[in-house]
Amino acid sequence: MGAGVEEKENVTLKQFRLRAGLTQEALAEKSGVSIRTIRGLETGTRSNPRRTSLRQLADALELAPHEREQLAGLGSTETPPSSTRPMPRQLPPPSPGFAGRDAELAELDGAGDSEIRVVVGAGGIGKTWLASHWAHTQAERFPDGQLFVDLQGFTPDPDPLDAATAVRGFLDALGVDASRVPTTLDGQIALYRSLVAGRRMLIILDNAATADQVIPLLPGTPTCAVLATSRKTLTALLLRHGAHHLSLGALGEDDAHALLALRLGEQRVAAEPDAVAQLIALCGRYPLALAIVAGRAQTRPRIPLAEFAAELRESGLDALDDDDPAASVPSVLSWSMRALTTEQRKVFALLGIAPGPDIGLPAATSLTGLPLPRLRKVLRELEESSLIDRQPGDRHSMHDLVRELAIEQADHCLSMEDRDAALRRLAEFYLHTAFAGDRQLSPHRHSISLPPLTDGVVPLALPDDSAVMAWFGAEHACLLAAQRSAVAVGWDDVVWQLAWSVNRFHYRHSYLVDDVAVTELGLAAAERLGDTSALIEMRRLSGLALVRHGQPEVALEHLRLALTLAEGRGKPEELAYVHQMFTYVLGRAGQDRQAYWHAVQALEIYQDLQTPQWEAAALNSVGWYAAKLGDFDRAWEYCQQALTLQRLLHDEDSEAIVLDSLGYIDHHLGRHADAIAHYRQSVALLRGLGDVYQLAGTLEALGHPYHALNRLVDAHAVWGEAIELYQAQHRTEEAERLRRHLHTDEVEVPEAASRRRGQHRSPASRTAPVPDLWASGTHPQRTR
C-alpha cells in the first residue's frame, strides 16, 4: 500500500514476531508453519490461514490469551466464500451540483489504487463533497465494495467517533455475525483486515479529528485504497504510512460561477452577472457559503440575486447562519476551535484583527509578543487545523470567512487593553521597520524623529537596498492597512510618520494613487496633532504626490501653505526643503523661471548650513533649470559641481539624477555622443538601484541622442523598453505619447522640450532629472 506498506499490512503477526526477536525463517522452524504462509499473513496476501496454523504460531510466539484471540481474528472460519461475501456499497448519495475541482480530481486519480489519500482543508471547504464525488466516479476501480464512515471529528457532537464503533460498523457491513465478533478491539481490527485482504475496495474515512482515529481502520492489504478527510494535517499518516496529502482551498472563480449556474440555472445566472460576481466575492469562493446562498435563492426564484448579495454585504458571516448547524457557516467553522488551547485561540484572534491581507512572521512576533520559536509552533498548529494558510516567504493568511470567525473570537478571548497593546506593537513594528528601510534607501534624506519603541516590538533589520525593497514589496498592502487602522484608533503620530516612511518606496515603484492616499491621511493626522513640523512635511509630500498625479495647482497651494508655516520659524532647513519642492512642482507646471528662483533660494540656504548632501541636490536643481532657460554653460557648471559632491558622498541615487541632467545638457548642445555616455551611466545606476520610475524617463531621454546620430535601432530599443515600463507603472499618458512618437519617428524639437517639464520626457515634453528631493527633504522626482 504505497510507502510504509509493511507496517500497514498485517501488523499483528509481524509485531509479535519482532517482539520475540525471530526472523520469518526462525518462526517457521519453531512453529512448523511454512515461511510462505507467514509471509502471506504479514503482507496480507494470505487471507485464509488454517486455525491449526494460527495455534502453532501462537504457541511458538508464547502469546497471552488476549493476544491469541487477536491472532485468531486472522482465521478463515468466520469468512464466507468469496462468492457469498457481502459487497458493501456505503457511499452517501452523489452530491448535487458538484462543479470544478478538476486539478484536485486529477490528483486523486493519479494516486495508486492502494495509496492512502488524505484531503485536508477548512470546515465548509468541500472535502466530503470532493471525496464523495470522486468515489462515485471511480467506483468501477473498486468492484468489491466501498466502506464509508463519518468519524465525526468536527460536528455539533463534541465527541469524535471512536475506532471501536467505526470498525464494528465495518464488520457489520462485511457480513460478520455478531456472535463471531471478537471481544477486543485488536481482535476486531485483525478480523476486519482479514476480511478486506485481497479485495479491491475503497474505504472512505470522513471528517477525522486525529490520525489515531484513522490508523486502526487502515486495511492491511495493497488491494484496498483509503481516502480520508480532515481539517487537521494528520501528520502521523504522512510520516508513518506514506499518505498522499491533498490540500483543499477555495474554489477558483470559474468553478464558483459554475457551481451557482448548476444550482440556479444558466439563465438566472446570466441575467444578473454583476450580482453573481458580488455573491462569489462575498462568499470568498467558499463552497459551503455558495451552496447556502444558492439553496436560499433556489427556493425563492422571484427574488433578484442582487438582494441576496446586499444581505451578505450588510450582515457578513451572520447572513450565512442557519438553524441546521451543518448548513451554517459560522457553526461549521466554529467546530475547528474546540481542540485549540488558550494560547492558540489568542494568537488566532490576534491574526484575525491584524490589518492587511496577510502577515509576515516578524510582524506576527511583535503582534503576539511571543518568542519566535514558540510562535512558529503555534502558527504550525493553526495551519494544521486548517485555520490559517502558510504562504511563501514565511507569511500567513486566512480566508475572509475564517477571519470573521477570528474577529468574533477576539471579542471573547481578548480584553480591549490586550487588543490595543497588540495592535500598537504591530503598528510600531511596521513604522520603525519602514523608517529604517527608508533610511537605508536614502541615507542623505533629512530625517524625522520617531517615538521610542513599546516593549515587545522587534523591528526587522534589513541589511541592504535589495532586502529593503523586497520587504516593502511584500508588506505594502499591510503598511497601507496599518495606516488606516492607526487612523481608526487615533494614533496620529503613526499615521503621518508612516506616510513619510513609505514615500521613497512609492516613488521607485510609481504607486501614484497610493501615495496621494497616504499623504492625505498623513496631512489630516498632522493637522489634528497641531505639529507644525509635521504639517510642513505633510504639505510638502502632499504637493509632491498631487503634482505627480496630475494636479499641479492643488500641489502648489499645499506648498504655499507650507512656505507660510516655514517662514519665520528659525529653522532654515525647513524653509529650504519647501523651496526645493517648489522647484519640482513649478517645473511640472511649466513655470521654469519661478522654479529656478526657488532652486537658488534653496541652494543659498544649504550653503549657509554647510550641508553638502543637500547642497549637491540644490546645485543640480539650479543647473537643470538654467538649462531649461537656455543657459547651458551655467547649467553645465552647476551640474558638474553637483556630480563631484555626490560622488564624494557615494550617493548613487542623486548621482543618477545629475548624470541625467548632464545628458540633457549635452544633447541640447549637440554633443550627442557625450549625452549617450551620461544617460547610459545614469541608466546603469538606476537599474542597480531598482528605481524603475526614474529609469523609464531616462530611457526615453536616451533615445533622442541615439536618434540624432541616426542610431535608430538603439533609439527604438530604449523607447520600447520605456513604453513597457510606463505601462507597467500605469503611466498611460506617457506610454501613449511615446508610442505615437515611435510610430511617426519624429525627432524631438528642442524648443518645445525646453518649454515643458513633466514627470516624463517626450519628444515634446522633456522632464528634468530630478534634483534629489529626498536628500533635500523632498522627493527626487523626474523633473528638476
C-alpha atoms as one frame of an Amber mdcrd trajectory, in Angstrom:
protein
   0.000   0.000   0.000   2.467   2.667  -1.173   5.188   3.752   1.219   5.148
   2.159   4.644   3.374  -0.922   3.254   4.893  -3.463   5.626   3.769  -1.575
   8.676   0.232  -1.146   7.398  -0.290  -4.730   6.355  -0.775  -7.448   8.946
   0.830  -5.558  11.759  -0.313  -8.059  14.397   1.735 -11.094  13.412   4.781
  -9.060  12.452   4.780  -7.174  15.748   4.501 -10.414  17.738   7.362 -11.948
  15.726   9.648  -8.936  16.087   8.911  -8.750  19.804  10.054 -12.351  20.096
  13.230 -11.471  18.195  12.543 -14.002  15.426  13.037 -13.814  11.683  10.380
 -15.282   9.429  12.661 -18.297   8.886  13.213 -18.769  12.626   9.465 -18.557
  13.337   8.748 -21.070  10.585  11.267 -23.526  12.058   9.978 -23.045  15.607
   6.253 -23.264  14.751   6.234 -25.742  11.877   4.270 -23.244   9.717   5.737
 -22.568   6.270   7.659 -19.397   5.528   5.255 -18.762   2.642   2.253 -18.774
   4.986   3.966 -16.479   7.485   4.999 -14.070   4.758   1.496 -14.104   3.289
  -0.075 -13.374   6.655   2.270 -10.452   7.252   1.815  -8.906   3.807  -1.927
  -9.525   3.655  -1.766 -11.759   0.575  -2.823 -14.808   2.630  -6.322 -14.229
   3.992  -7.465 -17.774   4.853  -4.959 -19.432   7.210  -5.950 -22.650   8.921
  -6.833 -22.403  12.617  -4.199 -25.046  13.421  -1.534 -22.865  11.785  -2.581
 -19.910  13.883  -2.490 -22.054  17.033   1.024 -23.252  16.156   2.176 -19.676
  15.632   0.629 -18.567  18.940   2.413 -21.402  20.769   5.745 -20.587  19.138
   5.367 -16.903  19.997   4.220 -17.695  23.569   1.254 -15.338  23.282  -1.023
 -14.354  26.180  -4.710 -15.354  25.943  -5.913 -11.958  24.664  -3.108 -11.952
  22.088  -4.137 -15.428  20.927  -7.650 -14.085  20.370  -6.230 -11.202  18.393
  -4.189 -13.544  16.212  -7.187 -15.854  15.836  -9.024 -12.999  14.151  -6.929
 -13.819  11.090  -8.593 -17.201  10.774 -10.907 -18.055   7.925 -13.697 -19.820
   9.774 -15.780 -16.637  10.030 -15.107 -15.577   6.456 -17.626 -16.777   3.920
 -16.505 -17.979   0.494 -15.703 -15.117  -1.863 -18.762 -15.849  -3.966 -21.047
 -15.250  -0.970 -19.179 -12.316   0.625 -21.283  -9.165   1.024 -20.166  -6.292
  -1.196 -20.854  -3.172   0.863 -21.921  -0.038  -1.001 -21.820   2.568   1.748
 -21.111   5.695  -0.257 -23.512   8.550   0.511 -25.682   9.717  -2.396 -23.875
  11.777  -5.033 -23.729  15.475  -4.179 -25.953  17.555  -6.466 -24.390  20.417
  -8.337 -20.761  19.393  -7.963 -18.635  21.777 -10.001 -14.973  22.212 -10.851
 -12.062  20.831  -8.827 -10.550  19.360 -11.996  -6.976  19.635 -10.713  -7.851
  18.016  -7.377  -9.793  15.198  -9.057  -6.868  14.553 -11.375  -4.534  14.402
  -8.376  -6.784  11.853  -6.678  -6.961   9.866  -9.924  -3.183   9.877 -10.222
  -2.608   8.235  -6.846  -2.320   4.448  -6.980  -5.280   2.203  -6.202  -3.665
   1.101  -2.954  -2.469   4.524  -1.788  -3.788   6.372   1.239  -5.142   9.755
   0.193  -5.744  12.500   2.766  -7.788  15.562   1.765  -7.203  18.407   4.201
  -8.936  21.779   4.378 -11.007  24.149   6.467 -14.557  23.417   7.518 -17.011
  24.001   4.675 -14.312  23.977   2.017 -15.839  20.911   0.321 -13.710  17.945
   1.455 -16.575  15.444   1.829 -18.182  16.802  -1.326 -14.985  16.140  -3.281
 -14.374  12.719  -1.694 -17.902  11.527  -2.379 -17.888  12.794  -5.966 -14.539
  11.177  -6.710 -15.592   7.884  -5.101 -18.737   7.674  -7.228 -16.827   8.388
 -10.439 -14.194   5.758  -9.581 -16.483   3.015  -8.234 -15.546   0.593 -11.016
 -11.954   0.609  -9.793 -13.179  -0.994  -6.574 -15.610  -3.768  -7.591 -15.574
  -5.466  -4.180 -17.306  -2.546  -2.491 -16.898   0.755  -0.735 -16.928   1.379
   3.001 -17.759   4.826   4.383 -17.732   6.184   7.919 -18.171   9.694   9.309
 -15.651   9.861  12.131 -17.421  12.966  13.465 -14.217  14.795  14.218 -15.872
  18.181  13.700 -19.633  18.112  14.303 -22.127  19.528  16.824 -21.310  16.492
  18.979 -18.073  17.315  20.811 -17.001  13.655  20.990 -15.496  12.140  17.812
 -16.464   8.593  16.819 -14.155   6.074  18.468 -12.306   3.441  16.474 -14.217
   0.569  18.151 -17.555   1.877  16.901 -16.177   2.512  13.429 -14.581  -0.904
  12.996 -17.661  -2.639  14.379 -19.732  -0.838  11.739 -17.346  -2.110   9.075
 -17.621  -5.689  10.373 -21.416  -5.454  10.198 -21.190  -4.161   6.626 -18.881
  -7.046   5.756 -21.458  -9.561   6.950 -19.856 -10.779  10.181 -22.355 -12.381
  12.543 -22.488 -10.634  15.895 -21.711 -13.871  17.704 -18.433 -14.181  15.855
 -17.116 -10.656  16.506 -14.009 -10.780  18.769 -14.441  -9.159  22.157 -11.301
  -6.992  21.994 -10.640  -4.033  19.709  -7.380  -5.569  18.491  -9.234  -8.738
  17.582 -11.915  -6.804  15.716  -9.298  -4.837  13.773  -7.472  -8.031  12.862
 -10.713  -9.618  11.648 -11.615  -6.506   9.632  -8.237  -6.537   7.923  -8.569
 -10.246   7.178 -11.967  -9.748   5.586 -10.786  -7.000   3.220  -7.480  -8.707
   2.427  -7.102  -9.363  -1.257 -10.283  -7.465  -2.110 -10.378  -4.364  -4.295
 -12.219  -1.967  -2.030 -12.348   1.749  -1.285 -12.514   2.840   2.342 -13.559
   6.445   2.984 -12.786   7.780   6.448 -14.524  11.144   6.509 -14.149  14.036
   8.948 -11.320  12.653  11.067 -10.186  14.626  14.080  -6.844  12.877  14.548
  -4.641  10.264  12.929  -5.414   7.966  15.879  -8.969   7.633  14.571  -7.760
   6.653  11.121  -4.830   4.300  11.719  -6.854   1.402  13.246  -9.118   1.491
  10.186  -6.345   1.147   7.626  -6.602  -2.155   5.759  -3.644  -4.486   5.776
  -3.711  -5.225   2.065  -2.342  -3.488  -1.030  -5.576  -4.119  -2.935  -7.580
  -1.537  -0.957  -7.473   2.239  -1.209  -8.171   4.689   1.596  -9.483   8.238
   1.251  -9.524  10.234   4.487 -10.713  13.811   5.002  -9.878  16.113   7.887
  -9.389  19.686   8.958  -6.125  18.553  10.517  -2.980  17.627   8.605  -2.835
  14.101  10.174   0.941  14.189  10.203   1.279  10.621  11.503  -0.396   9.303
   8.357   2.020  11.241   6.196   5.144  10.243   8.075   4.416   6.675   9.160
   2.139   5.481   6.376   3.294   7.463   3.333  -0.127   9.018   2.743  -0.674
  11.298  -0.254  -1.621  14.777   1.044  -4.055  16.986  -0.891  -4.674  20.470
   0.486  -8.049  21.911  -0.492  -8.600  25.656  -0.820 -11.430  27.871  -2.020
 -12.888  27.328  -5.481 -11.479  29.153  -8.459 -13.536  31.976  -9.930 -14.785
  29.869 -12.845 -15.618  26.897 -10.603 -17.578  29.123  -8.217 -19.524  30.529
 -11.162 -20.185  27.014 -12.469 -21.484  25.929  -9.045 -24.050  28.741  -8.992
 -25.027  28.018 -12.586 -25.625  24.340 -11.786 -27.700  25.161  -8.713 -29.637
  28.153 -10.079 -29.656  27.544 -13.808 -27.631  29.189 -16.539 -30.411  31.607
 -17.450 -30.821  33.096 -13.969 -27.071  33.439 -13.505 -26.603  35.029 -16.919
 -29.382  37.533 -16.188 -27.523  39.104 -13.243 -23.771  38.895 -13.930 -22.856
  41.719 -11.527 -24.847  40.196  -8.670 -23.293  36.788  -9.338 -19.813  38.303
  -9.242 -20.672  40.002  -5.932 -22.029  36.766  -4.441 -18.871  34.905  -5.411
 -16.668  37.636  -3.926 -18.712  37.999  -0.725 -18.701  34.228  -0.195 -14.959
  34.185  -0.796 -15.480  31.340  -3.328 -16.187  29.148  -0.279 -18.189  26.067
  -1.355 -20.454  25.825   1.708 -21.207  29.552   1.637 -22.013  29.420  -2.079
 -24.191  26.338  -1.568 -26.149  28.043   1.230 -26.747  31.166  -0.848 -27.670
  29.079  -3.888 -30.089  26.988  -1.799 -31.850  30.093  -0.497 -32.021  31.630
  -3.953 -33.278  28.351  -5.409 -36.252  28.304  -3.051 -37.018  31.966  -3.797
 -36.877  32.145  -7.592 -38.628  35.536  -7.769 -36.103  37.312  -5.545 -33.285
  39.003  -7.522 -29.806  37.699  -6.783 -28.772  41.285  -6.094 -30.892  41.200
  -2.928 -29.024  38.163  -1.642 -25.751  39.940  -2.385 -26.949  43.020  -0.490
 -27.851  40.880   2.533 -24.400  39.312   2.526 -22.764  42.709   2.227 -24.746
  44.087   5.175 -24.632  41.096   7.546 -21.405  39.289   6.670 -20.964  35.914
   8.359 -24.322  36.190  10.154 -26.078  36.043   6.795 -24.682  32.527   6.347
 -26.057  31.233   9.659 -28.796  28.619   9.832 -30.755  26.640  12.436 -29.230
  23.479  10.973 -25.635  23.534  12.263 -24.395  21.538   9.277 -25.789  24.219
   6.957 -24.419  27.136   8.958 -21.030  28.560   8.015 -20.434  30.090  11.482
 -21.254  26.775  13.194 -19.192  24.662  10.824 -16.184  26.941  11.198 -16.550
  27.160  14.977 -16.118  23.388  15.365 -12.470  23.856  14.403 -11.955  25.866
  17.581 -12.693  23.080  20.059  -9.270  21.499  20.125  -7.377  24.790  20.362
  -5.509  25.723  23.523  -5.999  29.124  25.147  -2.740  30.323  23.610  -3.709
  29.112  20.136  -7.105  30.814  20.402  -5.457  34.079  21.399  -2.970  34.004
  18.518  -5.770  33.066  16.100  -7.822  36.021  17.330  -4.856  38.413  17.042
  -4.165  37.299  13.485  -7.816  37.953  12.702  -7.739  41.570  13.877  -4.329
  42.365  12.360  -4.681  44.851   9.471  -3.787  43.636   5.992  -4.471  40.597
   3.816  -1.728  38.507   5.448   1.111  38.823   7.933   4.814  38.055   7.907
   6.493  36.147  10.696   8.486  39.138  12.065   5.304  41.241  12.195   3.420
  38.412  13.928   6.183  38.240  16.534   5.556  41.851  17.560   1.773  41.412
  17.310   1.622  38.393  19.627   4.568  39.188  21.862   5.634  35.527  21.683
   9.224  34.349  21.251   9.890  33.308  17.666  10.266  29.530  18.311   7.034
  29.461  20.311   5.183  31.494  17.693   6.326  29.168  14.903   4.898  26.209
  16.822   1.537  27.899  17.411   1.293  29.002  13.757   2.091  25.478  12.626
  -0.677  24.100  14.851  -3.174  26.622  13.476  -2.116  25.747   9.944  -2.501
  22.033  10.634  -6.010  22.817  11.904  -6.784  24.492   8.534  -7.473  27.834
  10.215  -4.596  29.692   8.552  -2.605  29.135   5.380   1.140  29.435   5.098
   2.306  31.349   2.050   5.814  31.669   0.551   8.176  33.974   2.390   7.077
  32.902   5.891   3.749  34.679   5.541   0.377  33.527   6.833  -3.128  34.335
   5.670  -6.674  33.224   6.376  -9.832  33.038   4.321 -12.140  36.023   4.744
 -14.871  33.894   6.356 -12.359  32.348   8.749 -11.130  35.863   9.546 -14.645
  36.830  10.592 -14.625  33.878  12.979 -11.256  35.041  14.344 -12.609  38.562
  14.881 -15.528  37.096  16.840 -13.049  35.099  18.900 -11.172  38.318  19.670
 -14.322  39.682  21.292 -14.396  36.652  23.610 -10.763  35.981  24.453  -9.072
  39.406  24.305  -9.626  42.376  26.554  -9.670  45.821  24.947  -6.345  46.539
  26.638  -4.794  43.397  25.137  -6.164  44.213  21.667  -4.916  47.787  21.723
  -1.497  46.795  23.042  -1.067  44.111  20.374  -2.167  46.388  17.526   0.073
  49.191  18.797   3.040  46.816  18.808   2.223  45.805  15.251   1.833  49.425
  14.103   5.193  50.328  15.629   6.804  47.292  14.006   5.636  48.462  10.576
   6.553  52.090  11.267  10.053  51.513  12.629  10.946  48.883  10.021   9.662
  51.107   7.193  11.520  54.118   8.611  14.783  52.164   8.852  14.220  50.867
   5.329  13.728  54.374   4.016  16.948  55.472   5.729  18.728  52.565   4.022
  17.407  53.641   0.627  18.023  57.377   1.181  20.682  57.897   3.847  21.081
  61.569   2.869  17.403  62.396   3.181  16.625  64.667   6.120  15.135  62.623
   8.923  12.230  62.813  11.345  12.043  61.660  14.963  10.038  58.581  15.924
   8.672  57.857  19.404  10.525  55.229  21.461   9.595  51.612  20.904   6.983
  49.911  23.050   8.148  46.805  24.916   7.779  43.718  22.754   8.299  45.454
  19.403  11.125  43.906  17.407  11.716  45.846  14.146  13.215  43.838  11.317
  16.844  44.576  10.416  17.171  44.916   6.635  20.812  44.580   5.521  20.778
  46.233   2.102  18.698  48.014  -0.525  17.594  44.764  -2.111  16.256  43.450
   1.197  14.528  46.782   1.856  12.748  46.808  -1.500  11.721  43.160  -1.103
  10.304  43.874   2.361   8.380  46.927   1.196   7.005  44.919  -1.718   5.837
  42.064   0.494   4.401  44.351   3.181   2.968  47.141   1.037  -0.692  46.194
   1.452  -0.146  45.661   5.181   1.549  49.056   5.548  -1.407  50.816   3.938
  -3.827  48.824   6.100  -1.796  49.610   9.226  -2.010  53.319   8.473  -5.807
  53.129   8.040  -6.035  51.135  11.263  -3.980  53.794  13.066  -6.399  56.449
  11.800  -9.326  54.496  13.226  -7.839  54.311  16.728  -6.409  57.842  16.747
  -2.675  57.110  16.572  -1.938  60.241  14.540   1.809  60.062  15.152   1.936
  56.669  13.438  -0.315  57.880  10.616   1.841  60.761   9.379   5.158  59.058
  10.095   4.119  56.009   8.073   3.205  58.312   5.191   6.699  59.800   5.389
   8.390  56.396   5.636   6.768  54.791   2.557   7.341  57.835   0.337  10.601
  56.721  -1.250   9.307  53.226  -1.991   6.178  54.670  -3.589   8.328  56.821
  -5.841  10.516  53.985  -7.013   7.537  51.778  -7.818   5.281  54.509  -9.167
   2.462  53.944  -6.662   0.914  57.309  -7.517  -2.630  56.713  -6.261  -1.428
  55.081  -3.040   0.958  57.977  -2.432  -1.864  60.508  -2.716  -3.967  58.446
  -0.290  -1.304  58.008   2.407  -0.189  61.643   2.291  -3.791  62.802   2.544
  -4.225  60.723   5.700  -0.848  61.903   6.980  -1.747  65.557   6.436  -5.042
  65.163   8.308  -3.212  63.484  11.184  -0.620  66.281  11.356  -3.429  68.864
  11.456  -5.108  67.027  14.333  -1.814  66.904  16.200  -1.137  70.619  15.645
   2.517  69.747  14.986   3.951  72.477  12.737   6.973  70.483  11.606   4.749
  67.522  10.738   2.359  69.860   8.901   5.162  71.327   6.798   6.422  67.858
   5.972   2.986  66.537   5.031   2.115  69.580   2.918   5.398  69.157   1.042
   4.764  65.471   0.441   1.130  66.149  -0.485   2.307  68.659  -3.075   4.711
  66.103  -4.467   2.099  63.337  -4.617  -0.541  65.567  -6.213   1.691  67.002
  -8.927   2.774  63.522  -9.891  -0.917  62.658 -10.034  -1.580  65.478 -12.469
  -2.882  68.172 -10.078  -0.163  70.871 -10.131  -2.382  73.768  -8.987  -3.570
  71.908  -5.897   0.041  70.873  -5.259   1.225  74.478  -5.430  -1.416  75.548
  -2.913  -0.085  72.982  -0.436   3.433  74.336  -0.939   2.344  77.952  -0.439
   0.797  76.939   2.887   3.968  75.028   3.791   6.104  78.073   2.901   3.962
  80.290   5.124   4.414  77.846   8.013   8.173  77.565   7.462   8.934  81.300
   7.241   9.956  82.916  10.495  10.312  79.649  12.456  14.067  79.971  12.769
  14.542  76.607  11.085  16.185  77.410   7.751  16.388  73.743   6.742  12.574
  73.519   6.725  12.378  76.599   4.548  14.950  75.151   2.152  13.006  71.890
   1.900   9.914  73.803   0.806  11.873  75.888  -1.746  13.355  72.710  -3.156
   9.939  71.132  -3.562   8.692  74.290  -5.274  11.364  73.784  -7.940   9.882
  70.430  -8.853   6.210  71.343  -8.758   6.657  74.625 -10.629   8.692  72.816
 -13.259   5.853  70.326 -13.718   3.516  73.288 -14.108   5.752  74.734 -16.847
   6.922  77.681 -14.728  10.660  77.183 -15.193  11.763  80.723 -14.281   9.957
  80.585 -10.921  11.342  77.109 -10.367  14.858  78.438 -10.991  14.335  81.200
  -8.413  13.276  78.694  -5.731  16.220  76.441  -6.589  18.618  79.355  -5.996
  16.929  80.129  -2.643  17.331  76.508  -1.537  20.983  76.446  -2.655  21.876
  79.576  -0.704  20.339  78.208   2.496  22.065  74.833   2.130  25.404  76.516
   1.518  24.915  78.616   4.677  24.047  75.457   6.615  27.141  73.713   5.176
  25.189  70.560   4.348  26.987  69.107   1.308  24.429  66.371   0.577  21.581
  68.889   0.316  23.782  71.454  -1.404  24.546  68.886  -4.109  20.850  68.361
  -4.773  20.239  72.088  -4.983  23.217  72.570  -7.339  21.644  70.037  -9.668
  18.279  71.847  -9.497  19.853  75.202 -10.323  21.772  73.586 -13.183  18.705
  71.887 -14.558  16.552  74.998 -14.630  19.390  77.036 -16.059  19.419  74.520
 -18.904  15.653  74.772 -19.257  16.044  78.560 -19.569  18.730  78.124 -22.228
  21.825  78.999 -20.131  23.677  75.739 -20.863  27.133  76.966 -19.811  25.917
  77.847 -16.322  23.880  74.650 -16.246  26.952  72.575 -17.051  28.992  74.287
 -14.324  26.386  73.706 -11.581  25.693  70.118 -12.568  29.401  69.265 -12.635
  29.745  70.664  -9.105  26.760  68.563  -8.051  28.271  65.431  -9.596  31.586
  65.947  -7.790  29.854  66.315  -4.432  27.540  63.339  -4.975  30.426  61.066
  -5.881  32.305  62.157  -2.768  29.202  61.327  -0.743  28.720  57.977  -2.560
  25.116  58.990  -3.208  24.196  56.862  -6.231  20.555  57.966  -6.209  21.488
  61.599  -6.657  24.375  60.768  -8.982  21.956  59.067 -11.359  19.837  62.227
 -11.386  22.659  64.620 -12.175  24.044  62.304 -14.878  20.626  62.513 -16.469
  20.831  66.327 -16.270  24.239  66.301 -17.946  22.885  64.066 -20.680  20.103
  66.556 -21.316  22.564  69.474 -21.485  24.905  67.564 -23.832  22.040  66.642
 -26.129  20.854  70.237 -26.435  24.393  71.430 -27.094  24.671  68.908 -29.928
  27.175  66.703 -28.059  25.110  63.591 -28.703  27.858  61.032 -28.049  28.551
  62.640 -24.637  24.823  62.719 -23.942  24.588  58.991 -24.634  27.516  58.313
 -22.293  25.942  60.280 -19.443  22.491  58.781 -19.963  23.886  55.252 -20.059
  25.756  55.812 -16.784  22.507  57.040 -15.264  20.610  54.025 -16.604  23.180
  51.637 -15.139  22.857  53.228 -11.691  19.054  53.254 -11.838  18.930  49.588
 -12.786  21.193  48.747  -9.877  19.004  50.743  -7.508  15.805  49.189  -8.819
  14.439  52.674  -9.470  12.069  51.777 -12.296  10.161  55.048 -12.135  13.172
  57.232 -12.903  14.522  54.587 -15.285  11.540  54.915 -17.621  12.155  58.659
 -18.161  15.900  58.308 -18.560  15.478  55.572 -21.176  13.097  57.810 -23.089
  15.643  60.659 -22.943  18.450  58.346 -24.086  16.552  57.630 -27.287  16.884
  61.222 -28.518  20.688  61.443 -28.891  20.599  57.934 -30.379  18.081  59.234
 -32.883  20.135  62.370 -33.556  23.107  60.146 -34.506  20.815  58.070 -36.750
  21.214  55.041 -34.460  17.563  54.227 -34.979  17.725  50.602 -33.797  19.180
  51.723 -30.466  16.691  54.575 -30.174  13.718  52.320 -30.847  15.026  49.697
 -28.402  15.262  52.101 -25.434  11.954  53.742 -26.331  10.318  50.317 -26.482
  11.607  49.498 -23.010  10.458  52.878 -21.707   6.957  52.210 -23.054   6.869
  48.848 -21.278   7.911  50.487 -18.002   5.348  53.260 -18.374   2.625  50.694
 -18.980   3.692  48.587 -16.003   3.515  51.736 -13.840   0.082  52.702 -15.238
   1.542  55.875 -16.715  -0.765  55.638 -19.698  -0.308  59.182 -20.991   3.469
  58.864 -21.185   3.240  55.444 -22.823   0.754  56.586 -25.467   2.703  59.768
 -26.240   5.942  57.896 -26.733   4.209  55.170 -28.745   2.844  57.812 -31.129
   6.285  59.356 -31.428   7.849  55.997 -32.110   5.235  55.308 -34.755   5.849
  58.589 -36.583   9.587  58.517 -35.719   9.765  62.262 -35.378  12.810  63.982
 -33.945  12.335  65.892 -30.696  12.004  69.632 -31.114  14.386  71.148 -28.528
  12.488  74.456 -28.283   9.263  72.661 -27.352  11.112  70.489 -24.886  12.696
  73.442 -23.171   9.281  74.995 -22.587   7.849  71.923 -20.916   8.615  69.996
 -17.864   6.903  66.878 -16.651   7.448  63.613 -14.964   8.093  62.095 -18.373
  10.389  63.014 -21.183   8.907  63.082 -24.535   9.539  64.398 -28.000   7.540
  67.439 -26.968   7.963  67.371 -23.208  11.372  66.640 -21.731  11.302  66.120
 -17.984  14.044  67.075 -15.675  16.278  64.624 -13.956  15.014  65.491 -10.549
  17.208  67.128  -8.014  17.448  64.616  -5.232  14.458  65.903  -3.416  14.948
  63.261  -0.743  18.402  64.485   0.149  16.934  67.950   0.458  13.880  66.782
   2.278  11.737  66.243  -0.789  11.125  63.543  -3.257  13.681  63.021  -6.065
  11.341  63.332  -8.976  11.946  63.047 -12.628  11.630  66.764 -13.081  14.120
  69.267 -11.763
